[in-house]
Every structure is written in structure tokens, then in C-alpha cells.
Coordinates of C-alpha atoms in Angstrom, one line a residue:
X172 CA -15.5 0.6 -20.7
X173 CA -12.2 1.7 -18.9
X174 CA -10.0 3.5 -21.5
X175 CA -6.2 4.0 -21.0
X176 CA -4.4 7.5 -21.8
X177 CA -0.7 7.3 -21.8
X178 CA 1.7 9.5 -21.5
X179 CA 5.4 10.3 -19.8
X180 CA 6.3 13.4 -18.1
X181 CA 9.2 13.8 -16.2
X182 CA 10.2 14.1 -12.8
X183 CA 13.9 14.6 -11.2
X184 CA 15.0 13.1 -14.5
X185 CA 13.4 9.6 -14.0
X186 CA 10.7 9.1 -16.9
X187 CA 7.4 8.7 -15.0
X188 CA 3.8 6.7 -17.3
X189 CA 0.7 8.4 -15.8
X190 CA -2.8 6.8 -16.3
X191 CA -5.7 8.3 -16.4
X192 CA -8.9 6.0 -16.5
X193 CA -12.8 6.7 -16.7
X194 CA -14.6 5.8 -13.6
X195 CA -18.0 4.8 -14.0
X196 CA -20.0 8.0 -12.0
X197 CA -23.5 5.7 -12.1
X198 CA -21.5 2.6 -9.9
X199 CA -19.5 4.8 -7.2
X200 CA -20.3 7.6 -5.5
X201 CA -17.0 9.0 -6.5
X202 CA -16.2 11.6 -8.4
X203 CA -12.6 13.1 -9.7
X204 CA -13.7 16.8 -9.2
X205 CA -16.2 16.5 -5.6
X206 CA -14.0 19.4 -4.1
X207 CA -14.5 21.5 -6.8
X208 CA -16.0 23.8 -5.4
X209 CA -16.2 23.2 -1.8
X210 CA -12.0 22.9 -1.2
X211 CA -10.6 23.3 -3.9
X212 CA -7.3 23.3 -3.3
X213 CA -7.0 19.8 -1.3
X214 CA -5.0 18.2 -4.1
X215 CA -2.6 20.7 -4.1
X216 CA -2.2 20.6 -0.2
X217 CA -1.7 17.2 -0.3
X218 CA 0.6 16.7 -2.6
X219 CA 2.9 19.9 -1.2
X220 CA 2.7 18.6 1.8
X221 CA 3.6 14.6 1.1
X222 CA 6.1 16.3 -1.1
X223 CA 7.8 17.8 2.2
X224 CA 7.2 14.0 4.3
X225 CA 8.7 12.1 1.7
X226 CA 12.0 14.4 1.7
X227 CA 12.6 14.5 5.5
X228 CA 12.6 10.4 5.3
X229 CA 11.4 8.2 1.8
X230 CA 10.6 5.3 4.1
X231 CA 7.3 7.5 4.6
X232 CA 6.1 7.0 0.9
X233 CA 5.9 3.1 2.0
X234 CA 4.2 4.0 5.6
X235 CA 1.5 6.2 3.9
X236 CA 0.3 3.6 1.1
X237 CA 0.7 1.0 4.0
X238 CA -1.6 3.1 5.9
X239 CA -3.9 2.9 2.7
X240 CA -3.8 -1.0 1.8
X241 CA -4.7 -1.7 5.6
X242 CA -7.7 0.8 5.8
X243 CA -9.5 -0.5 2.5
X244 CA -8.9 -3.7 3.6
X245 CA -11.1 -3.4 6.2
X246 CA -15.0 -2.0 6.5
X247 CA -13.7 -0.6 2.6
X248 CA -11.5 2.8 2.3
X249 CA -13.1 4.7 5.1
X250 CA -10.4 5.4 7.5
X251 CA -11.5 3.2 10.1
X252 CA -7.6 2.3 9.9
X253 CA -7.1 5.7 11.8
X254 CA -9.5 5.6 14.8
X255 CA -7.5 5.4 18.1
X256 CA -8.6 3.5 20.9
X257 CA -11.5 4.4 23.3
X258 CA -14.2 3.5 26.2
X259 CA -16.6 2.7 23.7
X260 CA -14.8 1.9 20.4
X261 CA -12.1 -0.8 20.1
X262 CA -9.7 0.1 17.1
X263 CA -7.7 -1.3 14.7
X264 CA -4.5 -0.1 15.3
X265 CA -3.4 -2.7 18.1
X266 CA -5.0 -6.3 16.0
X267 CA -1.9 -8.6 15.3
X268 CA -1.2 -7.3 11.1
X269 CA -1.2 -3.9 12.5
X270 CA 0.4 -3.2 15.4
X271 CA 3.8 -3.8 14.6
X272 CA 3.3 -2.5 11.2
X273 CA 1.9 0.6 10.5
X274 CA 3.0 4.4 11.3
X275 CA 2.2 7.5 10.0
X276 CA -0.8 8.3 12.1
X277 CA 1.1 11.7 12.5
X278 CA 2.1 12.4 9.2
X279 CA -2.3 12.1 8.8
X280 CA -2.8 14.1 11.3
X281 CA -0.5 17.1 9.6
X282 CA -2.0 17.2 6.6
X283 CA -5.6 17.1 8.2
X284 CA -4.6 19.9 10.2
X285 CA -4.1 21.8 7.6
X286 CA -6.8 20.9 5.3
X287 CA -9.2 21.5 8.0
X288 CA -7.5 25.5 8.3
X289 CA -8.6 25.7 4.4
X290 CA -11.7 23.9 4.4
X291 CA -13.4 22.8 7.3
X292 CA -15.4 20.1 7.9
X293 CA -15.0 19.2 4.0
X294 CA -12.3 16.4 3.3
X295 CA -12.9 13.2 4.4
X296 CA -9.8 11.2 6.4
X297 CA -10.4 8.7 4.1
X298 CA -9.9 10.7 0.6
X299 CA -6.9 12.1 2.1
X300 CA -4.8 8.9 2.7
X301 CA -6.1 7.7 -0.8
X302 CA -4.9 10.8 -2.6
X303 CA -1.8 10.8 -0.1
X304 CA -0.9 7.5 -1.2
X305 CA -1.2 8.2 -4.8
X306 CA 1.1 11.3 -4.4
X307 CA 3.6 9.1 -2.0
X308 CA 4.0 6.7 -5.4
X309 CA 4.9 9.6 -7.4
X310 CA 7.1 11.0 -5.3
X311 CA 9.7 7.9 -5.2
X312 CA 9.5 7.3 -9.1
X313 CA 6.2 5.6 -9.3
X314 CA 3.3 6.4 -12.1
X315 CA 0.6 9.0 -11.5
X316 CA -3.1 8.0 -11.9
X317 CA -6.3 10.5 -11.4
X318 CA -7.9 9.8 -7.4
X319 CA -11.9 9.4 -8.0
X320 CA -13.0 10.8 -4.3
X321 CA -16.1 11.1 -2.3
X322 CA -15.7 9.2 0.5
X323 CA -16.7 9.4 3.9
X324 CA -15.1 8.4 7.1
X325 CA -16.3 5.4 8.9
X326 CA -18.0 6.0 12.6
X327 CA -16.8 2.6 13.4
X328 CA -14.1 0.2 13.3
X329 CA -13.4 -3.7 13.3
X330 CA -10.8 -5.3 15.5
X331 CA -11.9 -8.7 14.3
X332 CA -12.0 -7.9 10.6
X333 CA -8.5 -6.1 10.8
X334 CA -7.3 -9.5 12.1
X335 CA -9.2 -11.7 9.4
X336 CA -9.1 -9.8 6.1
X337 CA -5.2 -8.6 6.5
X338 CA -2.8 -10.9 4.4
X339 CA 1.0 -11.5 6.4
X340 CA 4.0 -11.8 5.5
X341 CA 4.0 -15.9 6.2
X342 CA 0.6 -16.4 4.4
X343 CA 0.3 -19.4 1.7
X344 CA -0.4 -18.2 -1.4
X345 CA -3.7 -19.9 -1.7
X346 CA -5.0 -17.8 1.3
X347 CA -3.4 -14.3 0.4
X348 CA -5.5 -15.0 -3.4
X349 CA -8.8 -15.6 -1.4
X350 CA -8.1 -12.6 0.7
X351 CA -7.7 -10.3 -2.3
X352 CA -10.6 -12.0 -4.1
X353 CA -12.8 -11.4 -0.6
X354 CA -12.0 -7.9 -1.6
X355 CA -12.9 -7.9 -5.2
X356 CA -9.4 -7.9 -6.4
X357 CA -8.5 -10.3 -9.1
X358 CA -5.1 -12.3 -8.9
X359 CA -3.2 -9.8 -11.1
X360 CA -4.2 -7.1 -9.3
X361 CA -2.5 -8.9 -6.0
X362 CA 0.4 -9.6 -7.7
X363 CA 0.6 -5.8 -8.7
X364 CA -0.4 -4.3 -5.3
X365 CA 2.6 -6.4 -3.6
X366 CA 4.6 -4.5 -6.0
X367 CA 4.6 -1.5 -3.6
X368 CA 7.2 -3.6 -1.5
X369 CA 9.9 -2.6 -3.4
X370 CA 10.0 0.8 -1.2
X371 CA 9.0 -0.9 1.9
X372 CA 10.7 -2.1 4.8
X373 CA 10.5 -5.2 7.2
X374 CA 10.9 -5.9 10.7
X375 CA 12.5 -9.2 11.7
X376 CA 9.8 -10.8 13.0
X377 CA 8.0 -10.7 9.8
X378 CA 10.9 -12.4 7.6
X379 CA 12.8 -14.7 10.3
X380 CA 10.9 -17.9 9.0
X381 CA 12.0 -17.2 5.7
X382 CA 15.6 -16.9 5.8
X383 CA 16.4 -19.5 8.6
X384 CA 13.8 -21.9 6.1
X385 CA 13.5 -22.6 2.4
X386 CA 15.5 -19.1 1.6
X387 CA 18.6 -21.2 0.3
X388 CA 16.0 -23.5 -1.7
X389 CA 14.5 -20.8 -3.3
X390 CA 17.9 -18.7 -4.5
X391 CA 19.2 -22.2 -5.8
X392 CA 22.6 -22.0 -3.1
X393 CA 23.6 -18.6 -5.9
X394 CA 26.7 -17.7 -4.2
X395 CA 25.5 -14.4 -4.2
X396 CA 22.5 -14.9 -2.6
X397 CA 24.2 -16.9 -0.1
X398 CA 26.3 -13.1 1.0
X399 CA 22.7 -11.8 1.0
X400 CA 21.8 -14.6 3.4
X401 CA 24.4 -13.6 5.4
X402 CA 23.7 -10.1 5.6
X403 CA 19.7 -11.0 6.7
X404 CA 21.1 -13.2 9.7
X405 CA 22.9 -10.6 11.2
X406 CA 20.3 -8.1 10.9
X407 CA 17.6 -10.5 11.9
X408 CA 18.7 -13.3 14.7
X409 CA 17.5 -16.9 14.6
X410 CA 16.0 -16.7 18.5
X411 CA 12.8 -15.7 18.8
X412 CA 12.0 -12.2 21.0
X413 CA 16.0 -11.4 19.6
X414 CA 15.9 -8.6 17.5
X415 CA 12.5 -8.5 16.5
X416 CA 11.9 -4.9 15.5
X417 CA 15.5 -5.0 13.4
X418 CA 14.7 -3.7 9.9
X419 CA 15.8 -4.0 6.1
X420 CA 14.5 -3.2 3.0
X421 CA 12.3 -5.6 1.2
X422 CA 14.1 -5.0 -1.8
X423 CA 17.7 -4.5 -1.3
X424 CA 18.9 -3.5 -5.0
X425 CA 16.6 -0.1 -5.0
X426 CA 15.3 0.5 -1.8
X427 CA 13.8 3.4 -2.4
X428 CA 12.8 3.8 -5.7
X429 CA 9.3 2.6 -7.1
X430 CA 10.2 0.3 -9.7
X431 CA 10.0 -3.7 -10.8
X432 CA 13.1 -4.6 -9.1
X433 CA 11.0 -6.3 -6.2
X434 CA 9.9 -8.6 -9.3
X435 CA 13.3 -9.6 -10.4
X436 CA 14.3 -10.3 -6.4
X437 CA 11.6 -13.3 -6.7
X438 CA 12.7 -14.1 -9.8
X439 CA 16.5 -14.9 -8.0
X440 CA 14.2 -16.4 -5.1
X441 CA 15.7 -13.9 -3.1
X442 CA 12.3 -12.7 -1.9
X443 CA 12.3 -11.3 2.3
X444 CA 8.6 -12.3 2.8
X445 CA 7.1 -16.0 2.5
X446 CA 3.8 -14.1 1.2
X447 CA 6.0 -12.4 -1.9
X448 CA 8.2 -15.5 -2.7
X449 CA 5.6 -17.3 -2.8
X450 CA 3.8 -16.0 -5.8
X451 CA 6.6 -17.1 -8.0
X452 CA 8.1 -20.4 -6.2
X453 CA 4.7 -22.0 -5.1
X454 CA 3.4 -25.5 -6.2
X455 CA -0.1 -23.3 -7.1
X456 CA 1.9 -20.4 -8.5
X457 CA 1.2 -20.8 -12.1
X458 CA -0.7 -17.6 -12.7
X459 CA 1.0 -15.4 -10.0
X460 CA 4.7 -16.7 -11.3
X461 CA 3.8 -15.6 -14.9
X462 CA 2.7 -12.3 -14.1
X463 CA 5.6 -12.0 -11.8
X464 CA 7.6 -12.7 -15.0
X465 CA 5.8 -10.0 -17.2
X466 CA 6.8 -7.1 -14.9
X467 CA 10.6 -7.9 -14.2
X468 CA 10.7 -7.8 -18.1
X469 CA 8.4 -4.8 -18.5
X470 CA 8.1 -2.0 -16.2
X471 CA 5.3 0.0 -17.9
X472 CA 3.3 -3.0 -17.6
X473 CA 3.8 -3.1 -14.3
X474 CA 3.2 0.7 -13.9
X475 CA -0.3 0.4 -15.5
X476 CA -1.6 -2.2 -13.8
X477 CA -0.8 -1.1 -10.7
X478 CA -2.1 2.2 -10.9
X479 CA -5.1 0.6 -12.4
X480 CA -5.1 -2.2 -9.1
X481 CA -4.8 0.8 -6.7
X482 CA -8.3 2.8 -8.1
X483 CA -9.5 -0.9 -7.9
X484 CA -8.9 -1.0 -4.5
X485 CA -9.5 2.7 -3.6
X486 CA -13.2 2.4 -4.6
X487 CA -13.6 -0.5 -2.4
X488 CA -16.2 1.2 -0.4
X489 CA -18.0 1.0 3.1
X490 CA -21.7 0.6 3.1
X491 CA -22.6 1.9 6.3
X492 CA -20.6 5.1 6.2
X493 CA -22.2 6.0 2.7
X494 CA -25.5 5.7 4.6
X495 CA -24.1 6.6 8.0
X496 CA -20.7 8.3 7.7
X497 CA -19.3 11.5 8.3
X498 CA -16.5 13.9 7.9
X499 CA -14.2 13.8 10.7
X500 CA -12.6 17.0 11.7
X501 CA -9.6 14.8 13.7
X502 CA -9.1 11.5 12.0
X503 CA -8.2 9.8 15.5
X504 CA -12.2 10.4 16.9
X505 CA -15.2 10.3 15.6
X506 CA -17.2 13.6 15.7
X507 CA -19.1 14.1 18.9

């Protein structure tokens, strides 16, 4: 049975719940102390190093758990998410949810870098984005929880799955549920997951349905929401191909702090993406809108689950590479 420790610690005076919780060692293959002995030190590299990415921009807390969602989400967390194109393997990077989406390629390659210096040969791409996106959390006010590792990085990738199994931003919410569920993820942990958009950014394309459709239906013609409206038009053009790559923040009241403020924007129906509105506004919403309700009233809630959704999703393994994988020493290429 999973059991909860809870305590606060504090970091840059914001009060910060951390979670520990018991992974069953006879299910996974993953184990909270596998670099015990062989690097021992790769926590601690990690998290100096995010610690330094996150300061020269915060927007790169968002990229690197990005980074994570869309690697697990495809052939399991094994950093097939990473591979760049070749002659004889077709990537991920450049299938439709992905190539307008994710960065931070480089910031993997840093770190890897320098983990490989320390330890050869020893930490898999995959455990570093997992623990990198755990420390990327913390770093912009979000809760701690302990990062079971042990995986192995992928020799493969899947084009066809990275267009499949990836929600967007326009999705129904009867498809995104089935998606998560494909995954083994239970509707509260989507719902909690999506929380990470409140330090993320979008690009035009992504939310130009939304606010030139049932935006105004949604935030009940507020007058304040209306000025928001306004705001989101200029950024984000009603022609297609017409600013497309414009940006905002997907929430707008903390930007780029980790907190439940993205809950209390769907609450006002003030959500950017179709896919996060709809969780409280839709017809089939009547789960999704009352956990949506639970965490705009209480962070902590919101703080555990997610942390508990995100070791969930982190031990959503690949098959093949358990039997088959390998430690890459770039995590562009597989080892030749």
C-alpha cells in the first residue's frame, strides 16, 4: 500500500509540501537508490544544474517537464522523445504534437554532458529528464517527491505513436480521458498532470480556436474577461498562418509560479486551451469539473496528487528497452 509522509520545508520564502511515497520494488524495476553506488552524485548534478537553466529563463521549468510528458507518453519513459532524425530511424521530434512544441533538447544535452564526465556510460537519458523534471517543479514553487529510477533508454522511436497517443490542445475531453487511460492514468491523475500548465506557455496556433469560439461563452461576457479577450486577439490574430508562433502564458495571473491558479482560470472559463477548459465546462465534465473545483479551493491537494500522478506516469515503462535497451552516452543517437 502507497503511504504519504508530509512535510513543508521552505524555499525562497514560499512554503513548499514534499511527498515521499513507497514504490513497490517487486512491480518496477525501479529503484530510488540504483546510483548508489555506481554515480552517486547524479541527483545532485541535476538538480545544480536545472537550478542554473531555470534562473537564466523559468519558461525552461515548463520545456523540461514538457519534454517529460511527451517521452512517457510514447514507447513509456525511455527517451525515445530525444532521438534526432536519421537514415535509418525516423524520430519523434518532427510528428504534428511535437514539432512546434517542444525545446530543451539542449538544455538535455548539458546536463548529459556532464553526467557522462562523472559517470560514464551509467545514467540513462531517460532518468535524467524524469529527475530533471521533478527538480524543474521545485524550482518554480512546486512540491518535491522522491524519483524511483532505473530506466533505460529506448533504441527506437515511434513517429506514428507520437502522433496517436499525444493529447492537443483542441482535443474533446472524451478523447484526452481515453488517452490518459491508454496510459494507465486515471481521470484525476489527468486533471492533475494538466496542472503543470500553469508555468507553461502557448503558441497561437494552439489557442486561436478557442478565443475566436466559445471563449466569451465560457467566461459568461465578465467584463473582465472580455479585456483578457482583448489582450489574446492582439497577441494571437484571427487569420490562419498570421502569427502563429506568437506566445502567452497559459495562465496569465502567475505565470511562473507552480501553483492552482491554472484551476481558478477554468473556473472563470477563462481557460487558453480547448483541452483545459474543457475539463470544467464540458457536457461529460462531471468528474473532471469537480476535481477542477477541489484544487482551486485547496492547493495541497493539488500538490499531492500531482506529485503522486507524476511517479504514476514516470514508471510508465517501455518493454522492449527493459529487455533490449541501453544507456546512451549522447541522448540524440543511439549507441553504435
Amino acid at each position: 500500500m502507497m503511504r504519504l509522509l508530509f512535510v513543508f520545508f521552505m524555499v525562497h520564502t514560499i512554503f513548499i509540501p514534499c511527498f515521499s511515497f513507497d514504490t513497490p520494488g517487486k512491480d518496477l524495476p525501479l529503484t530510488l537508490d540504483y546510483y548508489k553506488s555506481t554515480c552517486p552524485t547524479v541527483f545532485d548534478v541535476i538538480k545544480k544544474e536545472m537550478e542554473c537553466i531555470v534562473k537564466e529563463d523559468p519558461r525552461n521549468a515548463a520545456i523540461i517537464i514538457r519534454l517529460h510528458f511527451h517521452d512517457c507518453f510514447v514507447q513509456g519513459c525511455d527517451g525515445s522523445v530525444l532521438l534526432d532524425e536519421t537514415e535509418t530511424l525516423q524520430g519523434e521530434k518532427k510528428a504534428s504534437p511535437n514539432i512546434n512544441s517542444l525545446k530543451g533538447y539542449k538544455i538535455v544535452d548539458r546536463i548529459k554532458n556532464i553526467i557522462e564526465s562523472e559517470c560514464p556510460g551509467v545514467v540513462s537519458c531517460a532518468d535524467l529528464l524524469t529527475i530533471g523534471a521533478r527538480d524543474a517543479t521545485i524550482l518554480v514553487g512546486g512540491p518535491y517527491w522522491d524519483v524511483p529510477v532505473g530506466r533505460e533508454d529506448s533504441k527506437t522511436a515511434s513517429y506514428e505513436l507520437a502522433t496517436t497517443n499525444l493529447p492537443t490542445p483542441e482535443e474533446g475531453l472524451i478523447s484526452i480521458i481515453a488517452k490518459f487511460y491508454s496510459q494507465g492514468l486515471s481521470v484525476e491523475d489527468m486533471v492533475a498532470l494538466i496542472g503543470a500548465h500553469t508555468i507553461g506557455k502557448a503558441q497561437c496556433r494552439n489557442f486561436r480556436s478557442r478565443i475566436y469560439g466559445d471563449f466569451q461563452v465560457t467566461s459568461a461576457l465578465n467584463p473582465v474577461s472580455e479585456t483578457y479577450l482583448a489582450s489574446l486577439r492582439e497577441i494571437c490574430p484571427a487569420s490562419s498562418g498570421e502569427g502563429d508562433s506568437n506566445v502567452t502564458a497559459i495562465d496569465n495571473v502567475t505565470p511562473n509560479l507552480f501553483d492552482n491558479s491554472i484551476y481558478h482560470t477554468l473556473l472563470r472559463g477563462e481557460g487558453l486551451l480547448n483541452s483545459d477548459q474543457e475539463m470544467y465546462t464540458s457536457l461529460f465534465g462531471i468528474q473532471t469539473r469537480r476535481i477542477v473545483s477541489k484544487y482551486a479551493e485547496d492547493p495541497v491537494a493539488f500538490f499531492e496528487q500531482f506529485s503522486k500522478s507524476m511517479v504514476k506516469m514516470g514508471n510508465i515503462l517501455n518493454s522492449e528497452s527493459l529487455a533490449d535497451g541501453e544507456v546512451r552516452r549522447n541522448c540524440r543517437f543511439v549507441n553504435t
